[in-house]
Tab-separated table of C-alpha atoms in Angstrom:
chain	number	residue	atom	x	y	z
C	979	GLN	CA	-24.299	-15.585	7.676
C	980	VAL	CA	-20.591	-15.362	8.450
C	981	GLN	CA	-18.597	-12.163	8.170
C	982	LEU	CA	-14.841	-12.363	7.677
C	983	VAL	CA	-12.360	-9.534	8.134
C	984	GLU	CA	-8.712	-9.933	7.179
C	985	SER	CA	-5.843	-7.903	8.584
C	986	GLY	CA	-2.069	-7.949	8.735
C	987	GLY	CA	-1.147	-7.217	5.148
C	988	GLY	CA	1.456	-4.670	4.182
C	989	LEU	CA	4.770	-4.027	2.504
C	990	VAL	CA	7.716	-6.276	3.334
C	991	GLN	CA	11.097	-6.976	1.823
C	992	ALA	CA	11.892	-10.302	0.218
C	993	GLY	CA	12.884	-12.807	2.871
C	994	GLY	CA	10.714	-11.159	5.472
C	995	SER	CA	7.621	-12.374	7.301
C	996	LEU	CA	4.024	-11.350	7.829
C	997	ARG	CA	1.159	-12.861	9.755
C	998	LEU	CA	-2.316	-12.450	8.359
C	999	SER	CA	-5.372	-12.761	10.564
C	1000	CYS	CA	-8.974	-13.356	9.650
C	1001	ALA	CA	-11.599	-12.681	12.290
C	1002	ALA	CA	-15.017	-14.259	11.916
C	1003	SER	CA	-18.364	-13.174	13.277
C	1004	GLY	CA	-22.013	-13.987	12.807
C	1005	GLY	CA	-21.769	-17.753	12.778
C	1006	THR	CA	-20.407	-20.801	14.560
C	1007	PHE	CA	-16.774	-20.548	13.548
C	1008	SER	CA	-15.883	-24.083	14.541
C	1009	ASN	CA	-18.418	-25.425	12.046
C	1010	TYR	CA	-16.367	-24.187	9.128
C	1011	ALA	CA	-13.207	-25.235	7.397
C	1012	MET	CA	-11.183	-22.157	6.546
C	1013	GLY	CA	-9.014	-21.295	3.595
C	1014	TRP	CA	-6.681	-18.615	2.332
C	1015	PHE	CA	-6.583	-17.631	-1.297
C	1016	ARG	CA	-4.702	-14.934	-3.157
C	1017	GLN	CA	-5.071	-12.949	-6.322
C	1018	ALA	CA	-2.154	-11.200	-7.958
C	1019	PRO	CA	-2.745	-8.293	-10.347
C	1020	GLY	CA	-4.013	-9.546	-13.683
C	1021	LYS	CA	-4.194	-13.151	-12.513
C	1022	GLU	CA	-6.846	-15.524	-11.311
C	1023	ARG	CA	-7.479	-16.250	-7.672
C	1024	ASP	CA	-5.323	-19.124	-6.404
C	1025	PHE	CA	-5.566	-21.448	-3.451
C	1026	VAL	CA	-2.935	-20.900	-0.762
C	1027	ALA	CA	-3.825	-22.950	2.313
C	1028	ALA	CA	-6.757	-24.559	4.103
C	1029	ILE	CA	-7.459	-25.978	7.527
C	1030	SER	CA	-10.156	-28.260	8.868
C	1031	TRP	CA	-12.623	-27.155	11.515
C	1032	ARG	CA	-10.590	-28.641	14.364
C	1033	GLY	CA	-7.249	-27.760	12.813
C	1034	ARG	CA	-6.124	-31.347	12.435
C	1035	THR	CA	-5.894	-31.298	8.650
C	1036	THR	CA	-4.098	-28.698	6.570
C	1037	TYR	CA	-3.392	-28.311	2.888
C	1038	TYR	CA	-0.956	-26.010	1.126
C	1039	ALA	CA	-0.261	-24.949	-2.406
C	1040	ASP	CA	3.086	-26.271	-3.588
C	1041	SER	CA	4.310	-22.719	-4.056
C	1042	VAL	CA	4.024	-21.924	-0.343
C	1043	LYS	CA	4.682	-25.291	1.247
C	1044	GLY	CA	7.411	-25.033	3.862
C	1045	ARG	CA	7.134	-21.241	4.029
C	1046	PHE	CA	3.512	-20.585	5.051
C	1047	THR	CA	1.608	-22.024	8.005
C	1048	ILE	CA	-2.144	-21.902	8.487
C	1049	SER	CA	-3.599	-22.180	11.975
C	1050	ARG	CA	-6.806	-21.344	13.782
C	1051	ASP	CA	-8.044	-20.448	17.238
C	1052	ASN	CA	-11.687	-21.421	17.511
C	1053	ALA	CA	-12.065	-19.667	20.860
C	1054	LYS	CA	-11.022	-16.403	19.214
C	1055	LYS	CA	-12.874	-17.187	15.969
C	1056	THR	CA	-9.732	-16.385	14.054
C	1057	VAL	CA	-7.650	-18.078	11.392
C	1058	TYR	CA	-4.047	-17.112	10.747
C	1059	LEU	CA	-1.581	-17.357	7.914
C	1060	GLN	CA	2.036	-17.091	8.973
C	1061	MET	CA	4.115	-16.228	5.930
C	1062	ASN	CA	7.883	-16.601	6.118
C	1063	SER	CA	10.646	-16.275	3.533
C	1064	LEU	CA	8.407	-14.092	1.424
C	1065	LYS	CA	9.154	-13.682	-2.258
C	1066	PRO	CA	8.117	-10.977	-4.712
C	1067	GLU	CA	5.846	-13.530	-6.391
C	1068	ASP	CA	3.837	-13.731	-3.154
C	1069	THR	CA	2.587	-10.205	-3.848
C	1070	ALA	CA	-1.209	-10.363	-4.027
C	1071	VAL	CA	-4.441	-9.579	-2.277
C	1072	TYR	CA	-5.036	-12.340	0.256
C	1073	TYR	CA	-8.546	-13.490	1.047
C	1074	CYS	CA	-9.820	-15.771	3.749
C	1075	ALA	CA	-12.879	-17.900	3.186
C	1076	ALA	CA	-15.166	-20.199	5.150
C	1077	GLU	CA	-16.522	-23.488	3.912
C	1078	GLY	CA	-19.303	-25.403	5.641
C	1079	GLY	CA	-18.775	-28.790	4.022
C	1080	VAL	CA	-17.598	-31.947	5.684
C	1081	ARG	CA	-14.234	-32.120	3.968
C	1082	VAL	CA	-11.560	-29.466	3.609
C	1083	THR	CA	-11.321	-28.343	0.026
C	1084	THR	CA	-8.808	-26.401	-2.038
C	1085	SER	CA	-11.452	-25.272	-4.530
C	1086	GLY	CA	-12.572	-21.696	-4.130
C	1087	ALA	CA	-15.945	-22.572	-5.646
C	1088	GLU	CA	-16.740	-24.663	-2.573
C	1089	TYR	CA	-16.323	-21.811	-0.119
C	1090	ASP	CA	-19.433	-20.056	1.128
C	1091	TYR	CA	-18.160	-16.834	2.665
C	1092	TRP	CA	-15.302	-14.510	1.773
C	1093	GLY	CA	-13.552	-11.574	3.361
C	1094	GLN	CA	-12.713	-8.334	1.613
C	1095	GLY	CA	-9.012	-9.115	1.324
C	1096	THR	CA	-5.763	-7.671	2.612
C	1097	ALA	CA	-2.933	-6.608	0.318
C	1098	VAL	CA	0.562	-8.029	0.620
C	1099	THR	CA	3.433	-6.499	-1.310
C	1100	VAL	CA	6.872	-8.085	-1.278
C	1101	SER	CA	9.675	-5.917	-2.601
C	1102	SER	CA	12.834	-7.358	-4.097
């Protein structure tokens, strides 16, 4: 069983930056690919970014490509999402998730464990 706890959300002006963190416990962190997803009010949960267990492979949603960077520190059992040039449409609750499969996936249905989420609000 893996527990995930996100932090780093908050209120920021458009054009600003935030770094989200997701700390894992209760499992072998390096065995899992990690992903970030987000859910805006009244909308479905969307894929944001994912990273392989060694960090060599990353995927991004087109909407965040070039602005967001996912990274991980297996020694600290933490995955990060650096968000730059934030836009009001980035406002959402951001969730991290762990996936124990062989390949990194962008499908939320493939992820095994989820955090409770951290809210990001971008004001215009």
